[in-house]
JSON list of C-alpha atoms in Angstrom, two decimals:
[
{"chain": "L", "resi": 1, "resn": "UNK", "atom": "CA", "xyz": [323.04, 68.10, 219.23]},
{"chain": "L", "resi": 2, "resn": "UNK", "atom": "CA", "xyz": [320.64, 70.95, 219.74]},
{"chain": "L", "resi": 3, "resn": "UNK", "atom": "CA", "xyz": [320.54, 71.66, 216.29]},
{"chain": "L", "resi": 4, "resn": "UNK", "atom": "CA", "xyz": [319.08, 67.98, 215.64]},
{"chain": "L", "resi": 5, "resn": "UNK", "atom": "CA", "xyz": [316.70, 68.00, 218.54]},
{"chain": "L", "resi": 6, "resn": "UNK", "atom": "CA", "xyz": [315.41, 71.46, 217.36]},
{"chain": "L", "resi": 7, "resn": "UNK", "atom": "CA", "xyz": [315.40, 69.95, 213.38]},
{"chain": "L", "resi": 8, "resn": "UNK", "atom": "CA", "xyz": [313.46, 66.43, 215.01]},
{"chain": "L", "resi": 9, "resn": "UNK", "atom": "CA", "xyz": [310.92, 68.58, 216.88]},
{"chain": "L", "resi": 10, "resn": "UNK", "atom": "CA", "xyz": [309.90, 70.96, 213.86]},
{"chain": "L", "resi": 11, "resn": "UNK", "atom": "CA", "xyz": [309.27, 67.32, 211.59]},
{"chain": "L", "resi": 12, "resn": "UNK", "atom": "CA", "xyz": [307.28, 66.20, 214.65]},
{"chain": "L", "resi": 13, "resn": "UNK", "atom": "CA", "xyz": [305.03, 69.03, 214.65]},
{"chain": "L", "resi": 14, "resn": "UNK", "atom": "CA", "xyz": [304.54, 69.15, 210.62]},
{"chain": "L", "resi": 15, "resn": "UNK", "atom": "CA", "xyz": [303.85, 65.26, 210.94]},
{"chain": "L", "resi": 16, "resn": "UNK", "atom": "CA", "xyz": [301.59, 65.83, 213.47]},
{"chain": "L", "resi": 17, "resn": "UNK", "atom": "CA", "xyz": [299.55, 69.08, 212.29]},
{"chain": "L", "resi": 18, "resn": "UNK", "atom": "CA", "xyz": [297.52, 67.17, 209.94]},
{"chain": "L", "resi": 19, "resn": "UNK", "atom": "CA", "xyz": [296.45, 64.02, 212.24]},
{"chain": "L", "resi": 20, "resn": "UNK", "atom": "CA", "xyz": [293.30, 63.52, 213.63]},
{"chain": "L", "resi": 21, "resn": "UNK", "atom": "CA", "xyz": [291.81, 60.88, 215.80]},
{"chain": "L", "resi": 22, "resn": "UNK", "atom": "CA", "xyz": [288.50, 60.44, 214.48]},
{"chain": "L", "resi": 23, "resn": "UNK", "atom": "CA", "xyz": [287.86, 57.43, 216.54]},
{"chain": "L", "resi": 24, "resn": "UNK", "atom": "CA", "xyz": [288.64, 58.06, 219.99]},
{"chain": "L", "resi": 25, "resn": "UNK", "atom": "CA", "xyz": [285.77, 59.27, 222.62]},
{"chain": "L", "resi": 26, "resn": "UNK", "atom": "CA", "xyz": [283.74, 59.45, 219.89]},
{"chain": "L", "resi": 27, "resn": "UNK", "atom": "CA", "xyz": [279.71, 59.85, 220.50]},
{"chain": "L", "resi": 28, "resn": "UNK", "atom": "CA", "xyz": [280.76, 60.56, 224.24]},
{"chain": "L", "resi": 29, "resn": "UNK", "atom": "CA", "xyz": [279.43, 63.11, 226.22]},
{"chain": "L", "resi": 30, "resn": "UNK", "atom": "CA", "xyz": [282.13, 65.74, 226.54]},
{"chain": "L", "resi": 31, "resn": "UNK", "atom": "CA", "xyz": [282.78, 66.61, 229.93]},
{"chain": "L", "resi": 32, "resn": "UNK", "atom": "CA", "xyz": [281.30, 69.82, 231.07]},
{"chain": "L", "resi": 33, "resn": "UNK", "atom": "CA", "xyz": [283.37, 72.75, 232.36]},
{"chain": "L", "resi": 34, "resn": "UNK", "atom": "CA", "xyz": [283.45, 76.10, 233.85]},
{"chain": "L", "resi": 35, "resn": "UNK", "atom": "CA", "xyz": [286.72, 78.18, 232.80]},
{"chain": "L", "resi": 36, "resn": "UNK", "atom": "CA", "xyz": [287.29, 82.16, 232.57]},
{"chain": "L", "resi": 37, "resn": "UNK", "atom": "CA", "xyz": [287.24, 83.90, 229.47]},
{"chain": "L", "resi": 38, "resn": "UNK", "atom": "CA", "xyz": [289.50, 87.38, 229.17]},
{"chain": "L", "resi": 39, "resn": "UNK", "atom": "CA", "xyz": [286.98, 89.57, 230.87]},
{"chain": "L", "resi": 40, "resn": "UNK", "atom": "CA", "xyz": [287.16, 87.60, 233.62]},
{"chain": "L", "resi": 41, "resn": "UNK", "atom": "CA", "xyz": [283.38, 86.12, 232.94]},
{"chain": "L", "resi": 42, "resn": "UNK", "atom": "CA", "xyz": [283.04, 82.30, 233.75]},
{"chain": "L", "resi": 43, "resn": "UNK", "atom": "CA", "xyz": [281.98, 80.10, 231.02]},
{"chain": "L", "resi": 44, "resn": "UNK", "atom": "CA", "xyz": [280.33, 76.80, 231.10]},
{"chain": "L", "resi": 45, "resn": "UNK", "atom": "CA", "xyz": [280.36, 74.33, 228.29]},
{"chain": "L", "resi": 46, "resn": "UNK", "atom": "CA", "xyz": [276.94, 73.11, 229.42]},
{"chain": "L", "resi": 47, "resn": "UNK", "atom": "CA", "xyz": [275.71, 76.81, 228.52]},
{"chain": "L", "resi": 48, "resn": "UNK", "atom": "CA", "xyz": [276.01, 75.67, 224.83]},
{"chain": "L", "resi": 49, "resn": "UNK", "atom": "CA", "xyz": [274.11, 72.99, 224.70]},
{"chain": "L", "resi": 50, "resn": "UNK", "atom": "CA", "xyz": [271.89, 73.06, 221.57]},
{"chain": "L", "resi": 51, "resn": "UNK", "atom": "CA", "xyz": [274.87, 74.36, 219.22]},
{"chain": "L", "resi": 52, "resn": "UNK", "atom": "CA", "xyz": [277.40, 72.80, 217.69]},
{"chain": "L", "resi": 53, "resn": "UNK", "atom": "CA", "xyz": [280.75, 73.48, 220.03]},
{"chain": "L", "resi": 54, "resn": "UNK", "atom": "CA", "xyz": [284.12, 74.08, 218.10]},
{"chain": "L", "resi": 55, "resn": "UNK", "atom": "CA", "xyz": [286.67, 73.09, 221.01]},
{"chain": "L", "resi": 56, "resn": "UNK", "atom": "CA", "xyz": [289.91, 74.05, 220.23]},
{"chain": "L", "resi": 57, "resn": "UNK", "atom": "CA", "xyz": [293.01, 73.66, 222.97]},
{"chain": "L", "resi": 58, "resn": "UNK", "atom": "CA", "xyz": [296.00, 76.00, 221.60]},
{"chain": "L", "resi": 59, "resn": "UNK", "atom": "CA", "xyz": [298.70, 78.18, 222.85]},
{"chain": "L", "resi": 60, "resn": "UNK", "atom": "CA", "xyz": [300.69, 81.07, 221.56]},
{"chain": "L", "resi": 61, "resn": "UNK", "atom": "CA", "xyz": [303.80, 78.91, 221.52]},
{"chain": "L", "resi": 62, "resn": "UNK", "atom": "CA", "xyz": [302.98, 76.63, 219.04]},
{"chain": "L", "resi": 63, "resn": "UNK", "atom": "CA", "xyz": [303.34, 77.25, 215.87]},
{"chain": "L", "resi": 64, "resn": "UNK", "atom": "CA", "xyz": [300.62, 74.85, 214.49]},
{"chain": "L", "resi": 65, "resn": "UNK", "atom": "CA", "xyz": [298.34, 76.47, 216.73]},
{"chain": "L", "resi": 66, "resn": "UNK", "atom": "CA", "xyz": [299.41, 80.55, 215.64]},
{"chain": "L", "resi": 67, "resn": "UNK", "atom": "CA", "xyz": [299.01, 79.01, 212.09]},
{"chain": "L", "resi": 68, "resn": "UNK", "atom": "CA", "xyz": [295.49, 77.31, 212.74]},
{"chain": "L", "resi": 69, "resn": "UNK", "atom": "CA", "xyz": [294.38, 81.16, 213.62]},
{"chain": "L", "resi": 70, "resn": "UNK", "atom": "CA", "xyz": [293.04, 82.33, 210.21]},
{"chain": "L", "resi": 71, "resn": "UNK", "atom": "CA", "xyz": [290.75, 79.31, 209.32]},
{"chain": "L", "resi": 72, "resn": "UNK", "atom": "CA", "xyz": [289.29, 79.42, 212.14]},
{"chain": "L", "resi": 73, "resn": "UNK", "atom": "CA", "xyz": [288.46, 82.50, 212.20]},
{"chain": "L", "resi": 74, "resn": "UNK", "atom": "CA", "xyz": [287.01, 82.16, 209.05]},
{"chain": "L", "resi": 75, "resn": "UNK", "atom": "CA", "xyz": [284.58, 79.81, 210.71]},
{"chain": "L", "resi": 76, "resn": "UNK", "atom": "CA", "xyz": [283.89, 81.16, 213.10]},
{"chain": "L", "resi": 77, "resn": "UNK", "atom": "CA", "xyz": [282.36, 84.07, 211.11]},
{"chain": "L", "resi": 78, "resn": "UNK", "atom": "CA", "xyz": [280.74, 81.65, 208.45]},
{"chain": "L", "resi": 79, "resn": "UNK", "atom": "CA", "xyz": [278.89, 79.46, 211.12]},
{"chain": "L", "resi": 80, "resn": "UNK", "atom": "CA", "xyz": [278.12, 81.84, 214.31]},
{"chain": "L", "resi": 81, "resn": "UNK", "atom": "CA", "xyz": [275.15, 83.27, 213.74]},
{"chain": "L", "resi": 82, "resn": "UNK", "atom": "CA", "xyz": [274.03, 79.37, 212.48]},
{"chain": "L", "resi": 83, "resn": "UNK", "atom": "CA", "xyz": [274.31, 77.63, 215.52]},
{"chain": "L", "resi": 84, "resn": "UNK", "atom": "CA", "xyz": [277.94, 76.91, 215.95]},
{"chain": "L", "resi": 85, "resn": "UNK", "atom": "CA", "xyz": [280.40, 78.43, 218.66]},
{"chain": "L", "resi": 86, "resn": "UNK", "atom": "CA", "xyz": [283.94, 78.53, 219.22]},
{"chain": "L", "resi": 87, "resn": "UNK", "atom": "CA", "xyz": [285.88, 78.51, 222.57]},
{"chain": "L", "resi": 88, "resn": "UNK", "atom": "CA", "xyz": [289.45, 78.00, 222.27]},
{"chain": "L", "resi": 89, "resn": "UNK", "atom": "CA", "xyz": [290.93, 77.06, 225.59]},
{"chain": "L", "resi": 90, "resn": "UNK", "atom": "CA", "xyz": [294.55, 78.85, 225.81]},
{"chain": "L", "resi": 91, "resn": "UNK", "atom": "CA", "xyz": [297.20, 76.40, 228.35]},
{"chain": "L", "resi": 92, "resn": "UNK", "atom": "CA", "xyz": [299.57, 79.41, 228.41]},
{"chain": "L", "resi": 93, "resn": "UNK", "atom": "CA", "xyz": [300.92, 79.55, 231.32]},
{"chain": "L", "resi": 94, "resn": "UNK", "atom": "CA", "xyz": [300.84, 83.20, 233.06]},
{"chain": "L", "resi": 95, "resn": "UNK", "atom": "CA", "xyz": [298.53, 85.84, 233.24]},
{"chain": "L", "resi": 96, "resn": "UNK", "atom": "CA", "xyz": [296.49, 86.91, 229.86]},
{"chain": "L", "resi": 97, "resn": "UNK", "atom": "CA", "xyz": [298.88, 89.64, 229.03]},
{"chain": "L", "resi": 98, "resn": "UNK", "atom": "CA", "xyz": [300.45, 87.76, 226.10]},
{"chain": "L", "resi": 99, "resn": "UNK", "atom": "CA", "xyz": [297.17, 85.55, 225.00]},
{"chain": "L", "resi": 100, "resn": "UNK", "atom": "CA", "xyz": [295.22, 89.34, 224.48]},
{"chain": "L", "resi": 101, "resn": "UNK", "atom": "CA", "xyz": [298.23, 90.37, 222.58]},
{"chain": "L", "resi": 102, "resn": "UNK", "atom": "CA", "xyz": [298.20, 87.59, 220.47]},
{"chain": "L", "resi": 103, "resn": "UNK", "atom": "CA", "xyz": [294.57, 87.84, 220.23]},
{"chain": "L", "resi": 104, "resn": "UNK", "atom": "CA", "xyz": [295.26, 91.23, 219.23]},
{"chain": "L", "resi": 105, "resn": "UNK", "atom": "CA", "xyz": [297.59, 91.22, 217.22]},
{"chain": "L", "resi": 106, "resn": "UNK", "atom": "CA", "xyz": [295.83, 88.47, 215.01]},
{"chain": "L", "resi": 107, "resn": "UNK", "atom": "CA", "xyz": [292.58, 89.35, 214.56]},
{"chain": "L", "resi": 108, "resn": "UNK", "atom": "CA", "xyz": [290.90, 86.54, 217.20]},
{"chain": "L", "resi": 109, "resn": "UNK", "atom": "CA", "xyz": [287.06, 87.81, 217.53]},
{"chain": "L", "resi": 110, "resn": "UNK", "atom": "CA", "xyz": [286.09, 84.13, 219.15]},
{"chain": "L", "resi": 111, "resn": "UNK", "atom": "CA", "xyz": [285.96, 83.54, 222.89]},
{"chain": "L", "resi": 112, "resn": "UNK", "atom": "CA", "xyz": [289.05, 82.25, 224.16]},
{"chain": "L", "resi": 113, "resn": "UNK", "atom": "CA", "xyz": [288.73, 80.93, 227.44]},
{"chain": "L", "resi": 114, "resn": "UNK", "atom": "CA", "xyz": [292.30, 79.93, 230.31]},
{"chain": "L", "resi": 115, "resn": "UNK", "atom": "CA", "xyz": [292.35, 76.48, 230.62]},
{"chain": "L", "resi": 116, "resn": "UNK", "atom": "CA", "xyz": [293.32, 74.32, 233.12]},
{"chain": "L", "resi": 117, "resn": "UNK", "atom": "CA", "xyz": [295.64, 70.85, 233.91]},
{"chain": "L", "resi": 118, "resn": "UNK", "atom": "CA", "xyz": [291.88, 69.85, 234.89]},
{"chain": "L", "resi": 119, "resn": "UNK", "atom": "CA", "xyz": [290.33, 70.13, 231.70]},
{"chain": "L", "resi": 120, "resn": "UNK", "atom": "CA", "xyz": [293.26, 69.23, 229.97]},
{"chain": "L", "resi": 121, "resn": "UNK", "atom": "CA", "xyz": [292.93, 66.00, 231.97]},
{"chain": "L", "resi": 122, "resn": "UNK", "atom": "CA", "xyz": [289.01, 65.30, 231.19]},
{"chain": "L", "resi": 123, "resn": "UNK", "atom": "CA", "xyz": [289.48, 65.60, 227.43]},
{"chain": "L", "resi": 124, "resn": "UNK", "atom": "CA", "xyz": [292.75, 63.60, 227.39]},
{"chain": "L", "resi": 125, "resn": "UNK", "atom": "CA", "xyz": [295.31, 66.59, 225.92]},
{"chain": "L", "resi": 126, "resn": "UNK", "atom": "CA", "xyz": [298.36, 65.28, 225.08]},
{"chain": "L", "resi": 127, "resn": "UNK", "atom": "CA", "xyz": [299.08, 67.55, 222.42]},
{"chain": "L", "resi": 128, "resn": "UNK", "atom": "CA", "xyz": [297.96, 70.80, 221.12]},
{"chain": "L", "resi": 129, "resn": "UNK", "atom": "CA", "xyz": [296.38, 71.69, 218.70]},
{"chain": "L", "resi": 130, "resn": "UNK", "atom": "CA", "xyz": [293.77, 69.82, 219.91]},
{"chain": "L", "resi": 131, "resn": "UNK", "atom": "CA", "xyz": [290.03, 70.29, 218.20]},
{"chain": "L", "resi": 132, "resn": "UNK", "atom": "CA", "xyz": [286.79, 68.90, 219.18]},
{"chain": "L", "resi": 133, "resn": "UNK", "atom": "CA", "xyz": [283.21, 68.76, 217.27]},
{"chain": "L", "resi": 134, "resn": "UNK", "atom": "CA", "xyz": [280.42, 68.60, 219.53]},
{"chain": "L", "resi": 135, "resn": "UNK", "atom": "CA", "xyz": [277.03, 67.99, 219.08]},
{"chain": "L", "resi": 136, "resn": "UNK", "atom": "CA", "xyz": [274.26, 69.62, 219.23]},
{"chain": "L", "resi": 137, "resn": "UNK", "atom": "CA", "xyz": [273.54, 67.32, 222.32]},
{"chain": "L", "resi": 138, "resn": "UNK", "atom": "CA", "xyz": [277.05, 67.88, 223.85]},
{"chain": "L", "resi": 139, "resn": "UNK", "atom": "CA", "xyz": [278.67, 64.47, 222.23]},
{"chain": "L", "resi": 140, "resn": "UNK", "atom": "CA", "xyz": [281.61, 64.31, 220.76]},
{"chain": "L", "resi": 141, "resn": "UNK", "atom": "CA", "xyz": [281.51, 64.04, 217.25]},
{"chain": "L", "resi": 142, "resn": "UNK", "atom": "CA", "xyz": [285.10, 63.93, 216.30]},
{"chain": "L", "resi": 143, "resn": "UNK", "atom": "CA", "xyz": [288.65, 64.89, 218.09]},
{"chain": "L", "resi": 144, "resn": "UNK", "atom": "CA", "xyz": [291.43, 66.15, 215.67]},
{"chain": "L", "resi": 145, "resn": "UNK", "atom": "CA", "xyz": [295.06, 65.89, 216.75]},
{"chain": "L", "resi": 146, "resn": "UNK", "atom": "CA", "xyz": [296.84, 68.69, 215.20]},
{"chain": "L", "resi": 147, "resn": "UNK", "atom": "CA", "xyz": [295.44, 71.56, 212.85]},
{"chain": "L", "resi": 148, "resn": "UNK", "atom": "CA", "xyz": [292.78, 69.14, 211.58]},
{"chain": "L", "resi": 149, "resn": "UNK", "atom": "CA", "xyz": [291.65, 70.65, 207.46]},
{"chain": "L", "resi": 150, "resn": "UNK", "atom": "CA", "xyz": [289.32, 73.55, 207.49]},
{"chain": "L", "resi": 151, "resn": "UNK", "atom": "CA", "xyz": [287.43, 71.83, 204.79]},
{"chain": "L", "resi": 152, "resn": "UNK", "atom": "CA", "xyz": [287.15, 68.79, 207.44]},
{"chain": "L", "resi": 153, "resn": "UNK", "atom": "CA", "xyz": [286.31, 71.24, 210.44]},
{"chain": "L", "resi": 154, "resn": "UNK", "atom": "CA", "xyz": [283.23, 72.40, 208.29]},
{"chain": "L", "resi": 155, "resn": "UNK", "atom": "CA", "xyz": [282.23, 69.76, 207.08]},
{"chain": "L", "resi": 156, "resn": "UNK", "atom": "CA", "xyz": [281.75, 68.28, 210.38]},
{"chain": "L", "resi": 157, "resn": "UNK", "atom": "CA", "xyz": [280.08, 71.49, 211.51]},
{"chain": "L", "resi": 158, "resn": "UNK", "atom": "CA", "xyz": [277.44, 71.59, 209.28]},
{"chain": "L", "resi": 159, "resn": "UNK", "atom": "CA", "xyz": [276.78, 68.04, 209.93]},
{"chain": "L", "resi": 160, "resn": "UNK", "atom": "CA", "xyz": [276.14, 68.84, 212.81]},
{"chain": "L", "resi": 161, "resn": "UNK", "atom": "CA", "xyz": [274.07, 72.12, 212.18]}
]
């Protein structure tokens, strides 16, 4: 019995990396927040108005998010000095201890910020991975469910650039 519910999760999760939701909350101002990033420095969405906002809800549990890692890294590196940032909100629970390790351990050089059920609640996160596009004007240009492409992700960031 186990052994099916672990077997039913894993195709749930492969079925679901690749789904977006390109239609809901779309062109919707995205709710502003304050959170803490790892040095303990508060953030505020609002501070990024004017750039195009990669929003990415993750945690080191899930596998679609560990995998999602390297191509986002990859652009974050490609668009930051263009006008695009990247926060990923972590909803570990716990301290940092194991989100800096994982950071650590693979490479993360974009600000990663501890989320909350709040913010969670305000942009609707049922599921991680969870990504966001926003505008240059703080809208919501499209939500991905799951890993989302990297070739999508980009493309949508430099429409928006």
């Amino acid at each position: 019995m186990v052994k099916r519910f672990i077997v039913l999760s894993i195709v749930e999760m492969a079925l679901l990396a690749g789904c977006t939701d390109k239609g809901v909350q779309r062109d919707t101002a995205a709710s502003d927040f304050s959170l803490q990033d790892m040095s303990g420095k508060t953030v505020r969405l609002s501070d990024y108005k004017g750039k195009v906002v990669l929003l990415e809800f993750w945690a080191t549990w899930c596998p679609p998010c560990r995998a999602s890692v390297p191509g986002l890294e990859k652009l974050h590196k490609a668009y930051k000095d263009k006008g695009m940032v990247l926060l990923a909100v972590s909803m570990d629970d716990g301290g940092w201890d194991e989100v800096k390790s994982f950071m650590k351990e693979s490479g993360i050089t974009y600000t990663v910020l501890k989320g909350t059920e709040d913010v969670a609640m305000k942009y609707d996160v049922r599921s991680i991975p969870m990504m966001l596009v926003l505008n240059k004007e703080g809208r919501i240009a499209r939500r991905y469910l799951g890993m989302g492409s990297d070739e999508d992700l980009e493309k949508d960031i430099k429409a928006g650039l």
